[in-house]
Coordinates of C-alpha atoms in Angstrom, one line a residue:
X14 CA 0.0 0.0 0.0
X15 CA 3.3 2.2 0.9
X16 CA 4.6 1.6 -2.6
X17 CA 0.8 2.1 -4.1
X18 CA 0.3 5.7 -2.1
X19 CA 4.1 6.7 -3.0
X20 CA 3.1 6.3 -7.1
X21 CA -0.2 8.1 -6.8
X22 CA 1.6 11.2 -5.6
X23 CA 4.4 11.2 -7.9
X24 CA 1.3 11.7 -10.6
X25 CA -0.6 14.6 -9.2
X26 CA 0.1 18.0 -11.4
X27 CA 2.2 19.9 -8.5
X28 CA 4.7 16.7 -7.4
X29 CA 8.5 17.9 -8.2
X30 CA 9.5 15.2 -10.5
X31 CA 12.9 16.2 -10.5
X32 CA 13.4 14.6 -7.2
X33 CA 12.9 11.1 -9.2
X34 CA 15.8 9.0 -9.9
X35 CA 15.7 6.6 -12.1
X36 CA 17.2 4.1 -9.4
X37 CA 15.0 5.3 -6.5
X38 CA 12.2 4.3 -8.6
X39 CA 12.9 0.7 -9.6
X40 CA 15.9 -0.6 -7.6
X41 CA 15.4 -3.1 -5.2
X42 CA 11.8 -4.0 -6.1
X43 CA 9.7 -5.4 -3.3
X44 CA 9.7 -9.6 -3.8
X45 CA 6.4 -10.7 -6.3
X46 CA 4.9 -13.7 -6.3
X47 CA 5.8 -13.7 -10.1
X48 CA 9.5 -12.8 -10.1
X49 CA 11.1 -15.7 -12.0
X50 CA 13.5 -17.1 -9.5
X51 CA 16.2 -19.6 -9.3
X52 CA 16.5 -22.0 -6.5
X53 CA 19.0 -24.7 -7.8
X54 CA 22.5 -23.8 -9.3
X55 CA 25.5 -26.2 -10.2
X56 CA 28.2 -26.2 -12.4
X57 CA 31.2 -29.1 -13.6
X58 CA 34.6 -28.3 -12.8
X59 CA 35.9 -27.1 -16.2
X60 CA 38.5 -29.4 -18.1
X61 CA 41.2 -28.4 -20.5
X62 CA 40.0 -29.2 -23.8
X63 CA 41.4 -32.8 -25.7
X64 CA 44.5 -32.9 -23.2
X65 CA 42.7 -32.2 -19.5
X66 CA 40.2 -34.2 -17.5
X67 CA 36.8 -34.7 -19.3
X68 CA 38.9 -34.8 -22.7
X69 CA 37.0 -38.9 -22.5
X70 CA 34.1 -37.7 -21.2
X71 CA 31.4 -38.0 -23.7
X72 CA 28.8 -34.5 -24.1
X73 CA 25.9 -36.8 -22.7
X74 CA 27.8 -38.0 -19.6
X75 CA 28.8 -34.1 -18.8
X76 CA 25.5 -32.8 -19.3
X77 CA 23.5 -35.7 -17.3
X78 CA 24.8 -34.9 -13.6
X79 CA 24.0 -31.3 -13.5
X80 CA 20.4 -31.8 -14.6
X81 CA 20.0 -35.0 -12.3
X82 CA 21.5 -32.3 -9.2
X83 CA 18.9 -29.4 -9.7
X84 CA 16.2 -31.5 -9.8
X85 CA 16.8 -33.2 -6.9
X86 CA 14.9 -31.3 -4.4
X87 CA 11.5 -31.2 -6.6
X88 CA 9.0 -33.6 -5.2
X89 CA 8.8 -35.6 -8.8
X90 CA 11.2 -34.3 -11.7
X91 CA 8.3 -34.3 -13.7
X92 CA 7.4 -31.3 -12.7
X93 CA 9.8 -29.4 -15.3
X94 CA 8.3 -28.7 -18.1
X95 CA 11.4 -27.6 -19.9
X96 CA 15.0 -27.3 -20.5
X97 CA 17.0 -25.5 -22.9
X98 CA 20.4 -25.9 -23.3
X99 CA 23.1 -23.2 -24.4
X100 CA 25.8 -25.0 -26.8
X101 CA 28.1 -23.7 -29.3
X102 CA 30.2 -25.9 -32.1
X103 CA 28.2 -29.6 -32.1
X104 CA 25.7 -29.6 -35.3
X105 CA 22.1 -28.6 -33.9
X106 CA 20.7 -31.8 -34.4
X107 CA 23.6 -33.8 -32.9
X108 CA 23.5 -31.8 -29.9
X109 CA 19.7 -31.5 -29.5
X110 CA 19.7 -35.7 -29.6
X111 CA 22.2 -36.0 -27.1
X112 CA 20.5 -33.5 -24.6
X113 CA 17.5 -35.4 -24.6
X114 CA 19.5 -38.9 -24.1
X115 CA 21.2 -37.0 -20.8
X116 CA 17.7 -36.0 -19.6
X117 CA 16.4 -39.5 -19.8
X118 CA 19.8 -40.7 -18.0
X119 CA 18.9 -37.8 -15.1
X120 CA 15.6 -39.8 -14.8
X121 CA 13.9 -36.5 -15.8
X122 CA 10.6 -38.4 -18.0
X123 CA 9.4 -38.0 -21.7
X124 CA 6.6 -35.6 -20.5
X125 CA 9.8 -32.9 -20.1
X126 CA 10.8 -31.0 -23.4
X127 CA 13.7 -30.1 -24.3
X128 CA 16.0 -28.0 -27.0
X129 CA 19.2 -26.2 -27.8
X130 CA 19.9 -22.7 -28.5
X131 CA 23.0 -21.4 -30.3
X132 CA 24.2 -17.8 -29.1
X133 CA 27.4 -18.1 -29.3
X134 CA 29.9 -17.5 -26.5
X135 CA 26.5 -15.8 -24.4
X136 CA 24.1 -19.2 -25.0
X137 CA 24.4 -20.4 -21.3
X138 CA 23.1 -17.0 -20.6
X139 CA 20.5 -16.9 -23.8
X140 CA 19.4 -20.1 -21.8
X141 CA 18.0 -18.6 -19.0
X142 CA 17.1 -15.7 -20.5
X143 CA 14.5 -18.3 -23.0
X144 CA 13.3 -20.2 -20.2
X145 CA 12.9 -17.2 -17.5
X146 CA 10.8 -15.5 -20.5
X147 CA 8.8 -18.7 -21.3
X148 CA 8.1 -19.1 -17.2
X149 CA 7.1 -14.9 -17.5
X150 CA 4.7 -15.5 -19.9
X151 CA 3.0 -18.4 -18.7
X152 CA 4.1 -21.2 -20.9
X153 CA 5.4 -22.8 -18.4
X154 CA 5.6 -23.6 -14.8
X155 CA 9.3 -24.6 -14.0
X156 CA 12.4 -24.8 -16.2
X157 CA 15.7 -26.1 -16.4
X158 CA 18.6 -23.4 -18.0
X159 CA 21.5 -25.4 -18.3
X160 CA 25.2 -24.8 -20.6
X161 CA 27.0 -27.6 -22.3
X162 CA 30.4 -27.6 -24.3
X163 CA 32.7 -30.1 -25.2
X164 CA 35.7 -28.8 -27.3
X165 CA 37.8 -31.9 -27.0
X166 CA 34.7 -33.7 -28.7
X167 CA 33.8 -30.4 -31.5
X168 CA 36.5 -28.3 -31.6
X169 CA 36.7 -24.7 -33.1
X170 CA 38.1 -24.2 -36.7
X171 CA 38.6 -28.3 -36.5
X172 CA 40.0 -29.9 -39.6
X173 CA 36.1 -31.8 -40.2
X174 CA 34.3 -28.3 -39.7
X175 CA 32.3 -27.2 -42.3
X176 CA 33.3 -24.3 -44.0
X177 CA 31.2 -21.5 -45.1
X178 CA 30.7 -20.4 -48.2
X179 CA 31.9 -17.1 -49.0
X180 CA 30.1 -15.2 -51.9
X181 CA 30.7 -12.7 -54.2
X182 CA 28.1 -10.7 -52.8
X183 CA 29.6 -11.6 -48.7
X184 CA 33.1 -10.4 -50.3
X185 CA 31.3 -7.0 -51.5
X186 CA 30.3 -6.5 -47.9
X187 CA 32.4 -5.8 -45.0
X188 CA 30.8 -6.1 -42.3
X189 CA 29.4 -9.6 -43.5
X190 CA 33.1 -10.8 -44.2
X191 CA 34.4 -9.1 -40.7
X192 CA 31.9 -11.9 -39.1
X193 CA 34.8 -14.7 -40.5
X194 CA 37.8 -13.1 -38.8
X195 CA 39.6 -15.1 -36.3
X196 CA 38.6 -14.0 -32.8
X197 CA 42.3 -13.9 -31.8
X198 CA 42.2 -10.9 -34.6
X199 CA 39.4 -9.5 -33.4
X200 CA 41.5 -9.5 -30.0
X201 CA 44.2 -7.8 -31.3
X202 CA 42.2 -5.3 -32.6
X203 CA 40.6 -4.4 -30.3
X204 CA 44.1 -4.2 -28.1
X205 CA 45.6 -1.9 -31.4
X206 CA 42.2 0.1 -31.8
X207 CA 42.1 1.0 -27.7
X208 CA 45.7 1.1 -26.9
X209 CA 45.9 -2.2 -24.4
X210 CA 49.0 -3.0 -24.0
X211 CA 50.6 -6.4 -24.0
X212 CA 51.8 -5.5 -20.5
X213 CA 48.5 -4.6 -19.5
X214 CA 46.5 -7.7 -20.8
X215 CA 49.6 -9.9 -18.7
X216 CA 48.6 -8.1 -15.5
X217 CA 45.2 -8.2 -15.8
X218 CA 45.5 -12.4 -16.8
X219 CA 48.0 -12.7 -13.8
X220 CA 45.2 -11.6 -11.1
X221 CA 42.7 -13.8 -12.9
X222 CA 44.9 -17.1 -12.1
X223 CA 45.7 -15.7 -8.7
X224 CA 41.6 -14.8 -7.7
X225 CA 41.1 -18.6 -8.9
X226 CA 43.5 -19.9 -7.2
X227 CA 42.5 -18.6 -4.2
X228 CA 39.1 -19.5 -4.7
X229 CA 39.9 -23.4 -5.5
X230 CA 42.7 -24.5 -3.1
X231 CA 42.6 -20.9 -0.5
X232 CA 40.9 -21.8 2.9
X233 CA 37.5 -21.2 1.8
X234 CA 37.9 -23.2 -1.0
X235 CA 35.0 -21.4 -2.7
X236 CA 34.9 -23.5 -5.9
X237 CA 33.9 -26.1 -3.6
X238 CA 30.5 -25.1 -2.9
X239 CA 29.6 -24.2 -6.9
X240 CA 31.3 -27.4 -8.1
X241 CA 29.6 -30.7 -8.2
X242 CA 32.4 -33.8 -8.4
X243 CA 32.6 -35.7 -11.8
X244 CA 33.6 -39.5 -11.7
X245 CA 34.4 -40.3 -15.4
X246 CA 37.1 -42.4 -17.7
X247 CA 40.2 -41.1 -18.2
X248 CA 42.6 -42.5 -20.7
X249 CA 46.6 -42.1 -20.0
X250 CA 48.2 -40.5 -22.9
X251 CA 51.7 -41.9 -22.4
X252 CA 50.6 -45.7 -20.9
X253 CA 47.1 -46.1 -23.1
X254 CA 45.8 -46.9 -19.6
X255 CA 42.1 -45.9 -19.1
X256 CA 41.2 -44.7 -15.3
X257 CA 38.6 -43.9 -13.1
X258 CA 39.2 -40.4 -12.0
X259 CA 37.1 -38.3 -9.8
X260 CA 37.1 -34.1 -10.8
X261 CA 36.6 -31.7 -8.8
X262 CA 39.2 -28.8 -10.0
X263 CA 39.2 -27.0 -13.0
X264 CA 42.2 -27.8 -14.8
X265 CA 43.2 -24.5 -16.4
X266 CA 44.4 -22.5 -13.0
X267 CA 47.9 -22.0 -12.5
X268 CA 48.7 -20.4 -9.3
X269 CA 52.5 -19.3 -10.0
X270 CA 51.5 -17.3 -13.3
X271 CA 53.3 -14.1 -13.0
X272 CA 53.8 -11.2 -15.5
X273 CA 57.2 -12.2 -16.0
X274 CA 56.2 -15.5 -16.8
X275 CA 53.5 -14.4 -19.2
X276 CA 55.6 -11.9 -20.7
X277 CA 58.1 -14.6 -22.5
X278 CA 55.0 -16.3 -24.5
X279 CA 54.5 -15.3 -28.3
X280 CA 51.7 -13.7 -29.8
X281 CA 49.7 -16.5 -31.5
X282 CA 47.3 -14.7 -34.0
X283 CA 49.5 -11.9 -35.2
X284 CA 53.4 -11.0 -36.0
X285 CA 54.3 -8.5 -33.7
X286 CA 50.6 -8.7 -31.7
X287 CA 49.9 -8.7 -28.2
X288 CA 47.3 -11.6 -27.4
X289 CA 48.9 -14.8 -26.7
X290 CA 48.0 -18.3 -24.9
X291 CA 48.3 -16.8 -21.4
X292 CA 46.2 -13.6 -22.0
X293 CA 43.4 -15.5 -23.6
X294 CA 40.6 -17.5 -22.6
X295 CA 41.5 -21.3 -22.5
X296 CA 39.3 -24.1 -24.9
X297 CA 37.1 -26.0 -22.1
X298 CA 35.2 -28.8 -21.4
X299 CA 32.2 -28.2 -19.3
X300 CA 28.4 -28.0 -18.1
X301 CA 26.2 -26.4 -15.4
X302 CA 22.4 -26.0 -14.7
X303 CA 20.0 -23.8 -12.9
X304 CA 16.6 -24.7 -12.0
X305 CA 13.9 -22.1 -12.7
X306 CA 10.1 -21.4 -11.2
X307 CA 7.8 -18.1 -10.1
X308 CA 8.8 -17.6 -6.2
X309 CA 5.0 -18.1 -5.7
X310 CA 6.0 -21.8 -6.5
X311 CA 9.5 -22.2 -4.5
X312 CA 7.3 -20.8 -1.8
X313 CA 4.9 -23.3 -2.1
X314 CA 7.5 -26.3 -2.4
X315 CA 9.9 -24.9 0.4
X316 CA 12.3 -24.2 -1.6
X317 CA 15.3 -21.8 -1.1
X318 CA 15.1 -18.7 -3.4
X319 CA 18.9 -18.1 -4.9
X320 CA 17.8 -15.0 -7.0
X321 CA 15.6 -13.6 -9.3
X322 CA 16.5 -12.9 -12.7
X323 CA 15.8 -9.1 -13.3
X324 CA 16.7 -8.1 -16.6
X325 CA 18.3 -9.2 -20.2
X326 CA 20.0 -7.5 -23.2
X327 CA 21.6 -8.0 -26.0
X328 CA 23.8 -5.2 -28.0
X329 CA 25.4 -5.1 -31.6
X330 CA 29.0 -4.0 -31.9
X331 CA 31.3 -3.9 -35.4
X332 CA 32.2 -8.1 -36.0
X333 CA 35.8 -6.9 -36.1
X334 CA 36.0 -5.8 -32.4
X335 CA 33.3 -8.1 -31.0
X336 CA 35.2 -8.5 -27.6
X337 CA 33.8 -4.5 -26.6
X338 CA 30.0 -6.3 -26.2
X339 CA 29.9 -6.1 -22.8
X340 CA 30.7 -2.2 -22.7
X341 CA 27.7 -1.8 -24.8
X342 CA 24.8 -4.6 -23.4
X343 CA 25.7 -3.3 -19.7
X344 CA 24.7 0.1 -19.6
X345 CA 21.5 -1.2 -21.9
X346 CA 20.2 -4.0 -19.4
X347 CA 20.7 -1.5 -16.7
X348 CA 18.7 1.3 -18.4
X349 CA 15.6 -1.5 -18.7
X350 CA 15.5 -1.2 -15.1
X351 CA 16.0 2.3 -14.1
X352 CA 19.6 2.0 -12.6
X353 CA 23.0 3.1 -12.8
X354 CA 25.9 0.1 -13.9
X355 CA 28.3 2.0 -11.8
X356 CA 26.3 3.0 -8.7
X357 CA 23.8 0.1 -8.6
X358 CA 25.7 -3.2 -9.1
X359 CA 27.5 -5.2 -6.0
X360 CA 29.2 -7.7 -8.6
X361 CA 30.4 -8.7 -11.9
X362 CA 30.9 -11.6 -13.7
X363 CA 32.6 -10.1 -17.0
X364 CA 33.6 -13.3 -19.5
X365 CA 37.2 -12.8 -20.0
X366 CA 37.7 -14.3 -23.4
X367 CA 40.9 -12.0 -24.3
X368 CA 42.5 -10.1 -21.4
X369 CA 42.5 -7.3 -24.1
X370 CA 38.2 -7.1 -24.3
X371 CA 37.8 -7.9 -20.9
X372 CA 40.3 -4.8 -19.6
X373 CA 38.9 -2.7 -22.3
X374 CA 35.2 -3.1 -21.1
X375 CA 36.5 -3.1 -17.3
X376 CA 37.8 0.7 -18.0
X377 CA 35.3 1.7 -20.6
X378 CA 32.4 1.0 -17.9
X379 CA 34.6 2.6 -15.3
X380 CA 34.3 -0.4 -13.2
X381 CA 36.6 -1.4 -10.0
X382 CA 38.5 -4.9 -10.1
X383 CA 37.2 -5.0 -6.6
X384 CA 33.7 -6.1 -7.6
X385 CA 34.8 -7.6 -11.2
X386 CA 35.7 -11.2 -11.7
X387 CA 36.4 -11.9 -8.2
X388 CA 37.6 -15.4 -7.9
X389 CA 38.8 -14.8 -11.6
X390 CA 37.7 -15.7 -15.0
X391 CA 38.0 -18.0 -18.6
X392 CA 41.5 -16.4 -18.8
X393 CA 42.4 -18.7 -15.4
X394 CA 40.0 -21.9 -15.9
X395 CA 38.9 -21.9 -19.6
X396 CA 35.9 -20.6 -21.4
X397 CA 33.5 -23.9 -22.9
X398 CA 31.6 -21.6 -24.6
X399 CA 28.2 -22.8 -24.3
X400 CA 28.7 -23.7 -21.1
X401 CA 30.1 -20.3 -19.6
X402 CA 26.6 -18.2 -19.5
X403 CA 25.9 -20.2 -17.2
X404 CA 28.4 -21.1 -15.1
X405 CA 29.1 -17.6 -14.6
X406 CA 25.6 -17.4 -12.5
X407 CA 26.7 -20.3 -10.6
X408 CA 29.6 -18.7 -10.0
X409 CA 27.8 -14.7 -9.0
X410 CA 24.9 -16.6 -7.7
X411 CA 27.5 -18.2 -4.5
X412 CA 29.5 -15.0 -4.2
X413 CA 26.2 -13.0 -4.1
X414 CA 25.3 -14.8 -1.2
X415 CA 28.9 -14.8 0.9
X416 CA 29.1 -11.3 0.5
X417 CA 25.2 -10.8 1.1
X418 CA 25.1 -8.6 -2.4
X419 CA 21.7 -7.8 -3.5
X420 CA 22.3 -7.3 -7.1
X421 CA 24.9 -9.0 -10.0
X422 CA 25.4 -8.5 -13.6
X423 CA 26.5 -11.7 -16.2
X424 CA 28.0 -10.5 -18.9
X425 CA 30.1 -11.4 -22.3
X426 CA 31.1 -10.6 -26.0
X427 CA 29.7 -12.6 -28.7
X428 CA 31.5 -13.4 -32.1
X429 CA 30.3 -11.9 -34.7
X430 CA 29.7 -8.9 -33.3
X431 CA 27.6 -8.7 -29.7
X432 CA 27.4 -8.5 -25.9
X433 CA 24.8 -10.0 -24.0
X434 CA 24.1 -9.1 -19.8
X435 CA 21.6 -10.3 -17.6
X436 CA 21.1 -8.6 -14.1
X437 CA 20.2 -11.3 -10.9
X438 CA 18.7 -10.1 -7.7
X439 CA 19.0 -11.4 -4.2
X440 CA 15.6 -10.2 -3.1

């Protein structure tokens, strides 16, 4: 009734609107029996792609125990009516089959539908986004957002990828022939364009291993919590022997990386460049899942309420610089609701898939380090692309609580030219 009175006198002729901010007005809304909520939130460890853990571990058998954990607190897992899943370089079809086999192995029944969706490097997050929009408008009750890559099985650029076509007309046509550039160019690009230095992008990939490496092995041992353990096949690349191993670390973090060290690598994508294999995101192996509902539902089931996702975006950049997304989808997800990305937001999950895009964005947005990427990023434990939307909400979902934060921004560049951000709320 407070909030009811409040409105009515902000519309009679004599209020002083100019005492309105933007953020006074929607920040922090009161909870609503329809805010789209998640209340179940696990991710893999992540694996170095075709050399580290899950480089045996078939796409079903990755996929199958985070959807079997967030389900496991629903009376009946027939209660979800769907899942989508964010994946990247399998063919659609392929990957759409396999999903459904891992549902079936989660026990999760026929009656559950399922499908993929293909964004890119922001699908875990185009994941939720789909099913929090499909829960909004009433299609469906509860829904399962989950992320899947395996690069050791489909890798990038791989020797059997199909090739695209390019035309006379795509030659004719910059911007179409920008969206086949390498996105190690479109790293250095973006380093050349916005003056980030080599030195610069070594600093800011050093504190990434360290803020990992704290959070896997330090006395908290946050990855811990976020982290469900794997036990899968492992095959022994000198002895042929195949083992039983049991993962519960992300491979990629190493916790002596200095900017020494880092300094002595090559560039890898240009003569004379700046982006190299320690300044750029590693090729991963992974999954994670959340499980979606209305609070009016978790309330009804007894269920703890994680977050509420607030708010989506997606902006278009130039192809050529595609890791500067995030400085663009930021700002725009925060003007849906009203708020301001510098004064409003507790913490940042920023995908680091060059140090060069992810330090650009950082200082474009005029963001601290303090609330950016604080148990480090893709640069430190690899980036399975369409797994890391939504592993990254795992990941601000946990911290959000420790630190008791009320609101979080997931965000990444896309290739091809984009940035996606969604904003979660601890309300």
């Amino acid at each position: 009734m407070n909030r009811i009175s409040h409105l009515c006198n902000q519309l009679k002729p004599d209020y002083d609107k100019s005492s309105i901010r933007a953020s006074n007005v929607s920040s922090y809304l009161s909870p609503q029996d329809d805010d789209v909520v998640i209340v179940s939130a696990i991710r893999t460890a992540i694996g170095k792609a075709r050399r580290g853990s899950f480089k045996d571990t078939d796409p079903i058998s990755l996929l199958k125990p985070v959807l079997e954990y967030v389900v496991k607190d629903l009376p009946s897992s027939s209660m979800v009516d769907d899942i989508c899943v964010g994946t990247v370089l399998a063919p659609g079809g392929l990957r759409a089959t396999q999903c459904r086999m891992a549902a079936f192995l989660a026990g999760i029944p026929k009656t559950t539908t399922l499908r993929t969706v293909n964004r890119q490097c922001s699908s875990g997050l185009q994941s939720i986004a789909d099913i929090a929009a499909s829960i909004k408008a009433g299609y469906i009750d509860i829904g399962i957002a989950a992320g899947l890559e395996s690069m050791s099985t489909n890798s990038m650029g791989g020797k059997n990828a199909k090739k695209i076509n390019i035309t006379d007309e795509v030659k004719m046509n910059m911007e179409s022939l920008n969206c086949l550039l390498p996105m190690g160019i479109t790293s250095e690009n973006v380093a050349s364009k916005y003056n980030i230095s080599r030195r610069e992008q070594d600093e800011f990939s050093t504190v990434s291993h360290q803020r990992a490496a704290k959070a896997t092995f330090g006395p908290n041992k946050k990855f811990s919590q976020e982290i469900l353990p794997i036990t899968t096949k492992w095959k022994d690349p000198k002895s042929g022997k195949v083992k039983t191993i049991t993962v519960d670390k992300d491979d990629g973090i190493r916790p002596q990386t200095t900017v020494d060290g880092l300094a002595k690598l090559r560039a890898v994508f240009k003569k004379g460049g700046s982006t190299t294999a320690g300044n750029a995101s590693q090729v991963s192996d992974g999954a994670a899942a959340v499980l979606l509902m209305k609070r009016s539902q978790a309330n009804k089931l007894g269920l703890k309420i994680m977050g509420r996702f607030r708010a989506f975006a997606v902006s278009g950049v130039a192809p050529e610089i595609m890791g500067v997304g995030p400085a663009y989808a930021i700002p725009k997800v925060c003007k849906q609701i009203g708020i301001s990305h510098l004064n409003d937001i507790d913490l940042y999950e920023i995908n680091e898939a060059f140090a060069s895009q992810a330090k650009y964005c950082v200082d474009k947005l005029g963001l601290s380090m303090d609330i950016v990427n604080v148990n480090g990023g893709a640069i430190a434990f690899g980036h399975p692309l369409g797994c890391t939307g939504t592993r990254m909400t795992v990941t601000l979902l946990k911290e959000m609580e420790r630190r008791g934060s009320k609101r979080g921004i997931v965000s990444m560049c896309i290739g091809t030219g984009m940035g996606a951000a969604g904003i979660f709320e601890r309300i």
